[in-house]
C-alpha positions as protocol buffer text, in pm:
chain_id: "A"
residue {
  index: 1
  type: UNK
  ca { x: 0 y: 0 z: 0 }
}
residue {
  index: 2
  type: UNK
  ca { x: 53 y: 375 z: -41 }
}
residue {
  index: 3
  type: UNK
  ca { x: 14 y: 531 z: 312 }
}
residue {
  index: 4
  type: UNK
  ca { x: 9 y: 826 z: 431 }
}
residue {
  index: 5
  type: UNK
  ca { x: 11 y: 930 z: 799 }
}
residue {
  index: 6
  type: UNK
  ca { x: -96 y: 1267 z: 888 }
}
residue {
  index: 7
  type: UNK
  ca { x: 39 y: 1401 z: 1217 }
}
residue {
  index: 8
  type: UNK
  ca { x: -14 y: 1644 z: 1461 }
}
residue {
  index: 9
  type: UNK
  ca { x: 129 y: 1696 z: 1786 }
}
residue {
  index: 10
  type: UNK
  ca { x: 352 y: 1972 z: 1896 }
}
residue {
  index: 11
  type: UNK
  ca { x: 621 y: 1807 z: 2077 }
}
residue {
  index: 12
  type: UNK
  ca { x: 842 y: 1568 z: 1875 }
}
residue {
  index: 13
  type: UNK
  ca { x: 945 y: 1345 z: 2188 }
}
residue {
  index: 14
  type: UNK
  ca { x: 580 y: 1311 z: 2264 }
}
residue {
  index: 15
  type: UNK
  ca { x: 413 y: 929 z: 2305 }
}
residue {
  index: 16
  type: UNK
  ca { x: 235 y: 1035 z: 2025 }
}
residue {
  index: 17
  type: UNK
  ca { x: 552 y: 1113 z: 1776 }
}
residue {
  index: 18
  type: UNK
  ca { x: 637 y: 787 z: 1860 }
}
residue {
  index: 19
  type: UNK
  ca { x: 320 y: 621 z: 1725 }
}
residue {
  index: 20
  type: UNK
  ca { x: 371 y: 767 z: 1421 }
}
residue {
  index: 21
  type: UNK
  ca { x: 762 y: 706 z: 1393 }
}
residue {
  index: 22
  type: UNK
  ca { x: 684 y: 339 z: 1486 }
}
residue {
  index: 23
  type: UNK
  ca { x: 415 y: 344 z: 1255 }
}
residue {
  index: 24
  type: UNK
  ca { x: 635 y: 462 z: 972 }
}
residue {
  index: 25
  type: UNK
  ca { x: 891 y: 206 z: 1049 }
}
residue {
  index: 26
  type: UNK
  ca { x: 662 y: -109 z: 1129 }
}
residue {
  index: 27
  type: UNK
  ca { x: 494 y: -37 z: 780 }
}
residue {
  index: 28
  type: UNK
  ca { x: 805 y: 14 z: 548 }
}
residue {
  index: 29
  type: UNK
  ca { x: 903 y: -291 z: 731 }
}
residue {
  index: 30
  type: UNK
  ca { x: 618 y: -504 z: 571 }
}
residue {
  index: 31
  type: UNK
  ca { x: 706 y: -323 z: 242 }
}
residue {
  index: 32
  type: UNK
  ca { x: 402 y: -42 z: 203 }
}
residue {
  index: 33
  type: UNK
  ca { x: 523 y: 267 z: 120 }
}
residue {
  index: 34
  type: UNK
  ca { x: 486 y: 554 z: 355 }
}
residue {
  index: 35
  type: UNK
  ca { x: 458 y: 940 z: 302 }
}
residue {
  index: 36
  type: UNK
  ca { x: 430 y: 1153 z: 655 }
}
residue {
  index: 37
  type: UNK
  ca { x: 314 y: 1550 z: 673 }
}
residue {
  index: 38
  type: UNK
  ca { x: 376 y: 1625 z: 984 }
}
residue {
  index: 39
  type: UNK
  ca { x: 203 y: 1931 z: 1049 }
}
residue {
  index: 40
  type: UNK
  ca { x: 383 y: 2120 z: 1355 }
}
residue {
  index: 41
  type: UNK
  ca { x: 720 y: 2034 z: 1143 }
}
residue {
  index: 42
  type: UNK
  ca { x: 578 y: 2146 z: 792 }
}
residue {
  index: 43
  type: UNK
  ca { x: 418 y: 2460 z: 963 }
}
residue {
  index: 44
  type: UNK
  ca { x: 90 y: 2413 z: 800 }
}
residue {
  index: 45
  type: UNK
  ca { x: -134 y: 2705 z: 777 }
}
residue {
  index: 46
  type: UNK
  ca { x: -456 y: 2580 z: 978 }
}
residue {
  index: 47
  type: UNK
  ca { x: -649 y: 2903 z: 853 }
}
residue {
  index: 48
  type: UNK
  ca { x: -860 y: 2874 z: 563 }
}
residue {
  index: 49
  type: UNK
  ca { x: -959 y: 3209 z: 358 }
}
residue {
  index: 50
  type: UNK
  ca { x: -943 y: 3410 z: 69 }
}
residue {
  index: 51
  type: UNK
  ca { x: -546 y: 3398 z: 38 }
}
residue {
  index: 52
  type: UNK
  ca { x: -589 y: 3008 z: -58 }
}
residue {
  index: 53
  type: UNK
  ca { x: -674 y: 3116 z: -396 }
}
residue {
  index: 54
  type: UNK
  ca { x: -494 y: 3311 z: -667 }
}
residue {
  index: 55
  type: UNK
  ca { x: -813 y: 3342 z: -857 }
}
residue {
  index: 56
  type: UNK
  ca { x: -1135 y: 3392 z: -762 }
}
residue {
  index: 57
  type: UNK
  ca { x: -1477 y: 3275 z: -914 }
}
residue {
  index: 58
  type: UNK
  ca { x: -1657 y: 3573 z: -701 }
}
residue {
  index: 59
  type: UNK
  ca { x: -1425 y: 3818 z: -596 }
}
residue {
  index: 60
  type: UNK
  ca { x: -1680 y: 3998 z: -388 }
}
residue {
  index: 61
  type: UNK
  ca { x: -1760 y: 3703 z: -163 }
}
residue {
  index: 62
  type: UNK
  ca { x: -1567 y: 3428 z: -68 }
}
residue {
  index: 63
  type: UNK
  ca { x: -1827 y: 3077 z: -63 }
}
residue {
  index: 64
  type: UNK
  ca { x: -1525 y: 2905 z: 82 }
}
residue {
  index: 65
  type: UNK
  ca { x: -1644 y: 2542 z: -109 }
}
residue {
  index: 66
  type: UNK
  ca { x: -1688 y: 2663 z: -398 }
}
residue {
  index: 67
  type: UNK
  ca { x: -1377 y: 2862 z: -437 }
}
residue {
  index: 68
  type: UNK
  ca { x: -1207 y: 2557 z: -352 }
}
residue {
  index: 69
  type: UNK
  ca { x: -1339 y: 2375 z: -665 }
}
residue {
  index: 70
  type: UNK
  ca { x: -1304 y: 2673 z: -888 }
}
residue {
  index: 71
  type: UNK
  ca { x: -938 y: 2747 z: -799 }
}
residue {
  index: 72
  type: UNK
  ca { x: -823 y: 2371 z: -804 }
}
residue {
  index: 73
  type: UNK
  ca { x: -921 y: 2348 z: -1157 }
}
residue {
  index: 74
  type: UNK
  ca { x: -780 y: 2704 z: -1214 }
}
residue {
  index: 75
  type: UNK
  ca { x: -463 y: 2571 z: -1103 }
}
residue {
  index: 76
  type: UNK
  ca { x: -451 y: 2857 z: -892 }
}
residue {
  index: 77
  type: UNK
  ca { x: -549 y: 2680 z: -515 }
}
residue {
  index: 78
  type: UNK
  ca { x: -237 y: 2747 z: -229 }
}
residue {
  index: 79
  type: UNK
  ca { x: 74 y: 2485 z: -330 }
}
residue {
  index: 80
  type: UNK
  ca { x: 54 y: 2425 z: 37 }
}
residue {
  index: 81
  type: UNK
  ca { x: -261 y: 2277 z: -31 }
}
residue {
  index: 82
  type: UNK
  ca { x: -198 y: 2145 z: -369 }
}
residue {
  index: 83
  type: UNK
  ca { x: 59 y: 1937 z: -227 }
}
residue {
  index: 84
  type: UNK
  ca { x: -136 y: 1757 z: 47 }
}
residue {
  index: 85
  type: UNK
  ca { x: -425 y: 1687 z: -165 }
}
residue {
  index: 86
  type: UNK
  ca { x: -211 y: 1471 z: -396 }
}
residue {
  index: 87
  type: UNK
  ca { x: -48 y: 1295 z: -112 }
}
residue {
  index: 88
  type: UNK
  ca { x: -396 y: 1174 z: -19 }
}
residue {
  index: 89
  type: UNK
  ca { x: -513 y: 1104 z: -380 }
}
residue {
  index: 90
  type: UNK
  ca { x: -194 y: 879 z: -410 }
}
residue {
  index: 91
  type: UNK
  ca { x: -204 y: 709 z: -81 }
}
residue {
  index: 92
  type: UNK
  ca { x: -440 y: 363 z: -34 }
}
residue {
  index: 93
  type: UNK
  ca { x: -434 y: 423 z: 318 }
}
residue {
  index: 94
  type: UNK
  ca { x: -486 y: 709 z: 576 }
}
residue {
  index: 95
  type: UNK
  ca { x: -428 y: 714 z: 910 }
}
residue {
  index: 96
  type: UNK
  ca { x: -462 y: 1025 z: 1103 }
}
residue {
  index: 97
  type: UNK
  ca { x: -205 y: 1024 z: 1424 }
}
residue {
  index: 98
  type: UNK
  ca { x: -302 y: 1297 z: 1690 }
}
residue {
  index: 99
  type: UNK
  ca { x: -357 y: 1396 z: 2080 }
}
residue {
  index: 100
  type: UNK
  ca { x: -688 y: 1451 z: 2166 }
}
residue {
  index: 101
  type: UNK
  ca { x: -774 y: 1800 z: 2238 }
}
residue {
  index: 102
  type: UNK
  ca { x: -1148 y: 1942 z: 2400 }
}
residue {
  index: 103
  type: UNK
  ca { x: -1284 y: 1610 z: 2278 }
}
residue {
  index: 104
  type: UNK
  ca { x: -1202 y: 1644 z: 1920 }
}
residue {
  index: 105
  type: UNK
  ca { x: -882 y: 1706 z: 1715 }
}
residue {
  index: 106
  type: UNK
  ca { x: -576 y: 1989 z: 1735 }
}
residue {
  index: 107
  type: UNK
  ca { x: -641 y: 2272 z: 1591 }
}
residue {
  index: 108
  type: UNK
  ca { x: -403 y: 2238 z: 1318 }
}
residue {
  index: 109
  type: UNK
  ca { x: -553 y: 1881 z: 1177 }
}
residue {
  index: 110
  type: UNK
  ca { x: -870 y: 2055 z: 1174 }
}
residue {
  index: 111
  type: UNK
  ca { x: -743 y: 2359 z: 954 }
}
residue {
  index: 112
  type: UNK
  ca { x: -560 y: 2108 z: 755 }
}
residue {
  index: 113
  type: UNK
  ca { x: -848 y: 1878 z: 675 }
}
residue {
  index: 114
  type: UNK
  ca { x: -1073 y: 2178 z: 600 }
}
residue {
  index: 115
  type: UNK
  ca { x: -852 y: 2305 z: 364 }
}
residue {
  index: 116
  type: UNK
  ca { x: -765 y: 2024 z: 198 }
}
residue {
  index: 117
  type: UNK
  ca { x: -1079 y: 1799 z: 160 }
}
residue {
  index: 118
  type: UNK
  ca { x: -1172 y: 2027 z: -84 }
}
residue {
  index: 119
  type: UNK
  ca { x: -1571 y: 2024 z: -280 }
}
residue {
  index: 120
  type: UNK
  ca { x: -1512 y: 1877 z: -592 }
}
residue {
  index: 121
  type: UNK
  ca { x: -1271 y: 1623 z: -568 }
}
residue {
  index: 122
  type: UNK
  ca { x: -1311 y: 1479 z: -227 }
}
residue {
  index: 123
  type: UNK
  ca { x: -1687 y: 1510 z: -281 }
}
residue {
  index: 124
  type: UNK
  ca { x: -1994 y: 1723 z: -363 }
}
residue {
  index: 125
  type: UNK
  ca { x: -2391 y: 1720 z: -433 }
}
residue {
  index: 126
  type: UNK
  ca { x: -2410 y: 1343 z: -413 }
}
residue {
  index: 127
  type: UNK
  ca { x: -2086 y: 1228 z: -394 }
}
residue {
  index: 128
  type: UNK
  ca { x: -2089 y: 1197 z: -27 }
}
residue {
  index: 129
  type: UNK
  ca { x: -2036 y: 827 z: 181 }
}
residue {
  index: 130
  type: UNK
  ca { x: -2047 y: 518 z: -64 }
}
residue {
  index: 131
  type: UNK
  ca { x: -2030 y: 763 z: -381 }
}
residue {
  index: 132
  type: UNK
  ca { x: -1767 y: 996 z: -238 }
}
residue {
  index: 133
  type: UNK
  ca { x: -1473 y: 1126 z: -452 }
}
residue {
  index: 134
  type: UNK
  ca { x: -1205 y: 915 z: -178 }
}
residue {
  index: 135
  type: UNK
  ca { x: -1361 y: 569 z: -231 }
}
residue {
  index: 136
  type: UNK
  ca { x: -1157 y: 270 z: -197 }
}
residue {
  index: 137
  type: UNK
  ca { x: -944 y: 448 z: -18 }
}
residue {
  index: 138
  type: UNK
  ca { x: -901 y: 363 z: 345 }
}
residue {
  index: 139
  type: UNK
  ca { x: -850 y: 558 z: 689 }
}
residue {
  index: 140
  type: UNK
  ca { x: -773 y: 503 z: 1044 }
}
residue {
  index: 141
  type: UNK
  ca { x: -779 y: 709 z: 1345 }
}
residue {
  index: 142
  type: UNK
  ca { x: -454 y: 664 z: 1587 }
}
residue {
  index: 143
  type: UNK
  ca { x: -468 y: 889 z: 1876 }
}
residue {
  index: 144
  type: UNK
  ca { x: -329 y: 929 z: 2250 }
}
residue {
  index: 145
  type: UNK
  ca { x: -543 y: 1076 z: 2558 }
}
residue {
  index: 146
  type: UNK
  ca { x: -531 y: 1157 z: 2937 }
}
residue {
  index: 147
  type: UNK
  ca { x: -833 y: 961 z: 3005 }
}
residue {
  index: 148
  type: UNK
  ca { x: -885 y: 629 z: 3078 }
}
residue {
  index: 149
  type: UNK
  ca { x: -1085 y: 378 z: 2896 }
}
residue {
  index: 150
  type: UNK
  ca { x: -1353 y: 327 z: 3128 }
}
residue {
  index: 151
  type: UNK
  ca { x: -1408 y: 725 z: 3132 }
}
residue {
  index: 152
  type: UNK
  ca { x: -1489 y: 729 z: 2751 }
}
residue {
  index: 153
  type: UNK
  ca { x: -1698 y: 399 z: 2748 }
}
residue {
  index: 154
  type: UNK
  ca { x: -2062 y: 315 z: 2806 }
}
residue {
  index: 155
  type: UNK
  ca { x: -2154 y: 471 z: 3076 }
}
residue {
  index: 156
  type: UNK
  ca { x: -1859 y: 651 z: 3155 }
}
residue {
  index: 157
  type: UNK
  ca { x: -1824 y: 1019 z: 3241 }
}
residue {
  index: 158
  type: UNK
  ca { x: -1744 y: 1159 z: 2924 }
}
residue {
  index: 159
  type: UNK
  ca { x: -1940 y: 892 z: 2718 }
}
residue {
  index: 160
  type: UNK
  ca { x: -1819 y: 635 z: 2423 }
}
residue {
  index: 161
  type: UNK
  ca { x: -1517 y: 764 z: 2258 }
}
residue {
  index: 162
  type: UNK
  ca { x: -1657 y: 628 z: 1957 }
}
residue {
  index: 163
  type: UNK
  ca { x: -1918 y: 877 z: 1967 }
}
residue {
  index: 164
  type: UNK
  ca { x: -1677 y: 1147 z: 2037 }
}
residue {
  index: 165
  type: UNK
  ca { x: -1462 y: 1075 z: 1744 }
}
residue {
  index: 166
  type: UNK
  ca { x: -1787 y: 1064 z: 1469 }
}
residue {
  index: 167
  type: UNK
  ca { x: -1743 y: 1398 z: 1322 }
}
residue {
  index: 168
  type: UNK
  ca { x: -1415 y: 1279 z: 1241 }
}
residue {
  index: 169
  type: UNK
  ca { x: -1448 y: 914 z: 1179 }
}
residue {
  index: 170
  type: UNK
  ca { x: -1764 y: 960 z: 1005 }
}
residue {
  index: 171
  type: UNK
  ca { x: -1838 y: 1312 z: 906 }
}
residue {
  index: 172
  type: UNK
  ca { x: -1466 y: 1325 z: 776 }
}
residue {
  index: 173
  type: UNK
  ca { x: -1332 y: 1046 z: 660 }
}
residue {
  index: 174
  type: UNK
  ca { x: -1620 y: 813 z: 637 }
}
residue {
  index: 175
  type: UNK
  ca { x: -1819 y: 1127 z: 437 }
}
residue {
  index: 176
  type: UNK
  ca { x: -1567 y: 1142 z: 137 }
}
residue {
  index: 177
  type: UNK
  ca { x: -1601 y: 808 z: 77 }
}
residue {
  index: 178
  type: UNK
  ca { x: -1288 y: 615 z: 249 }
}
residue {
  index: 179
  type: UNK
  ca { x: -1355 y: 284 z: 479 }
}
residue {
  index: 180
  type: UNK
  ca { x: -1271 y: 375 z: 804 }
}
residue {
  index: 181
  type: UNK
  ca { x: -1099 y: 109 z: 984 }
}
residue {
  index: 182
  type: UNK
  ca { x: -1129 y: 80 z: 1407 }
}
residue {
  index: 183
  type: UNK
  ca { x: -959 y: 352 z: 1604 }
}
residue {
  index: 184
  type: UNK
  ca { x: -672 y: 317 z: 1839 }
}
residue {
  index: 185
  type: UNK
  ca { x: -662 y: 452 z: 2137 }
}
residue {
  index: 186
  type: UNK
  ca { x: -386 y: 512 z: 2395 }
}
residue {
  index: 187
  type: UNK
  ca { x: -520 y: 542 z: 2710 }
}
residue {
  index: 188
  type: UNK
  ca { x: -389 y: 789 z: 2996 }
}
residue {
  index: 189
  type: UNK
  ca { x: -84 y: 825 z: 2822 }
}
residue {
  index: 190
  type: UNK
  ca { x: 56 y: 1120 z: 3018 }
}
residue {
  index: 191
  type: UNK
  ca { x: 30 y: 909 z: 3352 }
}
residue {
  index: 192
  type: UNK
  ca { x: 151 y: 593 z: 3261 }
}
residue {
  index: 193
  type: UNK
  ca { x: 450 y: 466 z: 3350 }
}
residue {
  index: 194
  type: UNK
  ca { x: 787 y: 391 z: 3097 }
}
residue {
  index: 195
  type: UNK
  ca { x: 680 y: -7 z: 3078 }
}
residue {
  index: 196
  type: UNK
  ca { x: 323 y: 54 z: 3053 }
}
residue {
  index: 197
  type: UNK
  ca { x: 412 y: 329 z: 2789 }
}
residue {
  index: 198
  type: UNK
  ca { x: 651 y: 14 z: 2671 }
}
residue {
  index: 199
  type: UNK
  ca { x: 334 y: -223 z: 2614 }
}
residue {
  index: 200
  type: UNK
  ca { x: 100 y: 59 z: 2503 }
}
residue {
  index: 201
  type: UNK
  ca { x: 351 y: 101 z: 2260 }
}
residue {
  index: 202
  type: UNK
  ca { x: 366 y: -304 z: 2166 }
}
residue {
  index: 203
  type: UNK
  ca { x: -40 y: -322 z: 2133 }
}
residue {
  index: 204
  type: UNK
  ca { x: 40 y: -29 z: 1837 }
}
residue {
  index: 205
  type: UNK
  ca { x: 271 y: -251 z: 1631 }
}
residue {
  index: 206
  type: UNK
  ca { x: 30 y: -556 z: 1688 }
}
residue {
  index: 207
  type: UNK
  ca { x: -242 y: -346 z: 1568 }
}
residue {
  index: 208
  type: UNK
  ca { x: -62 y: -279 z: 1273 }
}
residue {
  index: 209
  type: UNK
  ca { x: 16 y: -660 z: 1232 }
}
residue {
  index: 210
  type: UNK
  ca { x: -24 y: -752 z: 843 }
}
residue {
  index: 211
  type: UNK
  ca { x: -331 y: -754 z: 733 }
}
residue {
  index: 212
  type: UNK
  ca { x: -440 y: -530 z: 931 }
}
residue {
  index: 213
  type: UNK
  ca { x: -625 y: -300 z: 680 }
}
residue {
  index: 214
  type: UNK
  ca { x: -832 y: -600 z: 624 }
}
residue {
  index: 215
  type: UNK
  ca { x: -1028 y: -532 z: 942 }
}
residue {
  index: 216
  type: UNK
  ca { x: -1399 y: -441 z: 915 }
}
residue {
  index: 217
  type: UNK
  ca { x: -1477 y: -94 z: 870 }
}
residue {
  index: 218
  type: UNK
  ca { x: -1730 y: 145 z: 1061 }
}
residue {
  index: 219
  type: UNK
  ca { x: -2087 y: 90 z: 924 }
}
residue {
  index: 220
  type: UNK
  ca { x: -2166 y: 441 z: 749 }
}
residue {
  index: 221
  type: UNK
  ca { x: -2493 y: 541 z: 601 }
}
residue {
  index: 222
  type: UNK
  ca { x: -2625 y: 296 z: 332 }
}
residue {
  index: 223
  type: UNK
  ca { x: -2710 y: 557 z: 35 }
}
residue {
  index: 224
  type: UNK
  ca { x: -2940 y: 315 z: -107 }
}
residue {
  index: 225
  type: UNK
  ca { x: -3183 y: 360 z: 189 }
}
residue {
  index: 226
  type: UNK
  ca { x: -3225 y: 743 z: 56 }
}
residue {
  index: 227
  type: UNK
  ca { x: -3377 y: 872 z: -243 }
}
residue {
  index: 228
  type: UNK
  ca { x: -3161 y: 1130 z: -507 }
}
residue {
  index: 229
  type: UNK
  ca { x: -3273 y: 1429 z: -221 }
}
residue {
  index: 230
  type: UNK
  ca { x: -3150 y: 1171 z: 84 }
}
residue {
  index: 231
  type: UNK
  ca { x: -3466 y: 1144 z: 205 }
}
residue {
  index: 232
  type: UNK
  ca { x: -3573 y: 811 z: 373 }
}
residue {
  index: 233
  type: UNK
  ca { x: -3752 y: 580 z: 156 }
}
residue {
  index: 234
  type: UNK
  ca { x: -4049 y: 487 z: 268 }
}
């Protein structure tokens, strides 16, 4: 495979730059091919607005989406941009490697996927889910946490992490058409001691075992359900 690992965490020596160093290395290992943007490093611009494009469809407003689609064609969209939308259009897998911040992702992963799952080639009108512009592609969430598992379960106090993670396993990934495979998650990594860290760390490279990619994906919307407006059939 052709993978691509998108990180974001602001300290290199962080648990986290580990997982995605380890990553790197376990995959190259089984022979895949891997590509990393690591954001912090790169210095990606997380704010998307007018200066992304060098020409503009309608000068006198900016419909962020649909500047997007008009300047990509134009050949006119950021190069920062540019760039990182052909690293995903070339990789088979995704797998986005971050700390979790206020339930959700860093600020910079967020800036980087809105401004580079752009309308018109990662999807638009109804190529959204099973008939997005990034099928048979797949992606995978790998991130670390101060919480422990049973506090982002069923019936813990901040709920199922699964549910926490849907605008990005689903509304994200899932939306543009990629299988999403199951999340990792390292628990209470800023607590843990250096051998738990240690076998934390081992669980990674198992999960990344070969085959791995073979693992059965989150259950997204099933677009034959909904009629050409997505409404419900009756």
């Amino acid at each position: 495979m052709n993978v691509l690992i998108v990180h974001a965490h602001p300290e290199p020596q962080s648990f986290c730059a580990s997982m995605c160093s380890t990553a790197a290395d376990v995959l190259r290992e089984q022979g895949h091919s891997v590509v990393v943007s690591d954001l912090y490093q790169q210095g990606f611009n997380p704010v998307a607005s007018a200066a992304d494009f060098g020409t503009r469809k309608n000068p006198d407003y900016l419909t962020y989406a649909l500047e997007q689609r008009s300047a990509f064609e134009a050949g006119s969209i950021d190069p920062q941009i540019r760039d990182e939308i052909e690293k995903v259009k070339a990789c088979d897998l995704l797998i986005l490697n971050f700390p979790l911040f206020w339930f959700s992702v860093p600020a910079i992963m967020k800036g980087w996927i809105d401004r580079v799952f752009i309308s018109g080639v990662f999807y638009g009108g109804k190529r959204i889910y099973a008939q997005g512009g990034m099928r048979g592609k797949k992606a995978m969430v790998a991130l670390t946490l101060g919480g422990r598992e049973d506090m982002l379960s069923e019936g813990g106090v901040h709920g199922e992490l699964s549910a926490m993670l849907k605008p990005i396993t689903q509304g994200t990934l899932g939306y543009v058409g990629m299988d999403v495979l199951p999340t990792f998650a390292a628990w209470h990594v800023p607590y843990l001691k250096p051998e738990a860290r240690a076998a934390l760390m081992d669980q990674w490279r198992a999960r990344l075992a070969p085959g791995f990619e073979g693992a059965e994906p989150l259950k997204l919307p099933d677009l034959t359900l909904y009629d050409d407006a997505f409404r419900r059939k009756a």
